[in-house]
């Protein structure tokens, strides 16, 4: 068994058990990296940080002749965030998830994309938005054209690799349940 396969198996076991333990162990691994300029280093992680502050699913809906991104599901629910500093960020998330909404069209197949954006507030504090864009499973055979969906997690943590692996697992669970 290769080191990568072993790491992935351990990651999946840990994800099913306790996400906080997974994050703590990942932070320990990242701190072992010698290169301080490495994009994988989480220098601002503390034990009291949640894994994420906000998670959502962004979908597209028709608005006159165009399509408009909107948050179709979130945790915590959007109504809970009113007046919160995070509320300002959530207003912009759909646009960041679909920066190319002017050219997005329904498709039968597409390659899954994982990407990140950064919000910087007036106090120079960063929040990272990790996104996974994918095409939801089709219930018809042959598959009909459909629009992609984006999962987005907003966090103070900087670890693209970790969130990419979490998205791998989440999308597998979604496909399994549908």
PDB file of N, CA and C in Angstrom, residues 56-58 69 92-100 115 117 130-131 133 150-152:
ATOM      1  N   UNK A  56     -22.240  26.113   2.307  1.00  0.00           N
ATOM      2  CA  UNK A  56     -23.462  26.281   1.514  1.00  0.00           C
ATOM      3  C   UNK A  56     -23.360  25.550   0.180  1.00  0.00           C
ATOM      4  N   UNK A  57     -24.532  25.421  -0.424  1.00  0.00           N
ATOM      5  CA  UNK A  57     -24.638  24.909  -1.783  1.00  0.00           C
ATOM      6  C   UNK A  57     -25.165  26.058  -2.622  1.00  0.00           C
ATOM      7  N   UNK A  58     -24.472  26.360  -3.713  1.00  0.00           N
ATOM      8  CA  UNK A  58     -24.886  27.442  -4.604  1.00  0.00           C
ATOM      9  C   UNK A  58     -25.349  26.825  -5.918  1.00  0.00           C
ATOM     10  N   UNK A  69     -26.874  33.003  -9.762  1.00  0.00           N
ATOM     11  CA  UNK A  69     -26.517  32.082  -8.686  1.00  0.00           C
ATOM     12  C   UNK A  69     -27.204  32.489  -7.379  1.00  0.00           C
ATOM     13  N   UNK A  92     -21.983  37.822  -1.090  1.00  0.00           N
ATOM     14  CA  UNK A  92     -21.075  37.763  -2.237  1.00  0.00           C
ATOM     15  C   UNK A  92     -20.707  36.345  -2.660  1.00  0.00           C
ATOM     16  N   UNK A  93     -20.972  35.374  -1.826  1.00  0.00           N
ATOM     17  CA  UNK A  93     -20.563  34.003  -2.124  1.00  0.00           C
ATOM     18  C   UNK A  93     -21.088  33.508  -3.476  1.00  0.00           C
ATOM     19  N   UNK A  94     -22.367  33.688  -3.801  1.00  0.00           N
ATOM     20  CA  UNK A  94     -22.830  33.168  -5.099  1.00  0.00           C
ATOM     21  C   UNK A  94     -22.027  33.695  -6.287  1.00  0.00           C
ATOM     22  N   UNK A  95     -21.660  34.964  -6.248  1.00  0.00           N
ATOM     23  CA  UNK A  95     -20.878  35.541  -7.350  1.00  0.00           C
ATOM     24  C   UNK A  95     -19.480  34.946  -7.403  1.00  0.00           C
ATOM     25  N   UNK A  96     -18.864  34.715  -6.233  1.00  0.00           N
ATOM     26  CA  UNK A  96     -17.538  34.105  -6.206  1.00  0.00           C
ATOM     27  C   UNK A  96     -17.594  32.638  -6.652  1.00  0.00           C
ATOM     28  N   UNK A  97     -18.699  31.964  -6.356  1.00  0.00           N
ATOM     29  CA  UNK A  97     -18.830  30.561  -6.764  1.00  0.00           C
ATOM     30  C   UNK A  97     -19.052  30.420  -8.264  1.00  0.00           C
ATOM     31  N   UNK A  98     -19.696  31.410  -8.863  1.00  0.00           N
ATOM     32  CA  UNK A  98     -19.957  31.398 -10.308  1.00  0.00           C
ATOM     33  C   UNK A  98     -19.447  32.703 -10.934  1.00  0.00           C
ATOM     34  N   UNK A  99     -18.136  32.930 -10.949  1.00  0.00           N
ATOM     35  CA  UNK A  99     -17.631  34.171 -11.552  1.00  0.00           C
ATOM     36  C   UNK A  99     -17.871  34.213 -13.060  1.00  0.00           C
ATOM     37  N   UNK A 100     -18.122  33.048 -13.630  1.00  0.00           N
ATOM     38  CA  UNK A 100     -18.351  32.942 -15.075  1.00  0.00           C
ATOM     39  C   UNK A 100     -19.828  32.731 -15.394  1.00  0.00           C
ATOM     40  N   UNK A 115     -11.562  25.140  -6.222  1.00  0.00           N
ATOM     41  CA  UNK A 115     -10.873  26.420  -6.225  1.00  0.00           C
ATOM     42  C   UNK A 115     -11.128  27.154  -4.924  1.00  0.00           C
ATOM     43  N   UNK A 117     -11.223  31.240  -2.943  1.00  0.00           N
ATOM     44  CA  UNK A 117     -11.170  32.699  -3.002  1.00  0.00           C
ATOM     45  C   UNK A 117     -10.946  33.210  -1.583  1.00  0.00           C
ATOM     46  N   UNK A 130     -13.491  27.898   0.161  1.00  0.00           N
ATOM     47  CA  UNK A 130     -13.081  26.730  -0.625  1.00  0.00           C
ATOM     48  C   UNK A 130     -14.308  26.216  -1.352  1.00  0.00           C
ATOM     49  N   UNK A 131     -14.183  26.004  -2.652  1.00  0.00           N
ATOM     50  CA  UNK A 131     -15.327  25.628  -3.483  1.00  0.00           C
ATOM     51  C   UNK A 131     -15.062  24.357  -4.274  1.00  0.00           C
ATOM     52  N   UNK A 133     -16.978  22.729  -7.594  1.00  0.00           N
ATOM     53  CA  UNK A 133     -18.029  22.807  -8.620  1.00  0.00           C
ATOM     54  C   UNK A 133     -18.104  21.460  -9.309  1.00  0.00           C
ATOM     55  N   UNK A 150     -22.257  24.242  -6.829  1.00  0.00           N
ATOM     56  CA  UNK A 150     -21.020  24.516  -6.104  1.00  0.00           C
ATOM     57  C   UNK A 150     -21.256  24.337  -4.612  1.00  0.00           C
ATOM     58  N   UNK A 151     -20.378  23.579  -3.960  1.00  0.00           N
ATOM     59  CA  UNK A 151     -20.339  23.538  -2.502  1.00  0.00           C
ATOM     60  C   UNK A 151     -19.258  24.529  -2.090  1.00  0.00           C
ATOM     61  N   UNK A 152     -19.525  25.305  -1.049  1.00  0.00           N
ATOM     62  CA  UNK A 152     -18.555  26.295  -0.589  1.00  0.00           C
ATOM     63  C   UNK A 152     -18.458  26.253   0.933  1.00  0.00           C
TER      64      UNK A 152
END
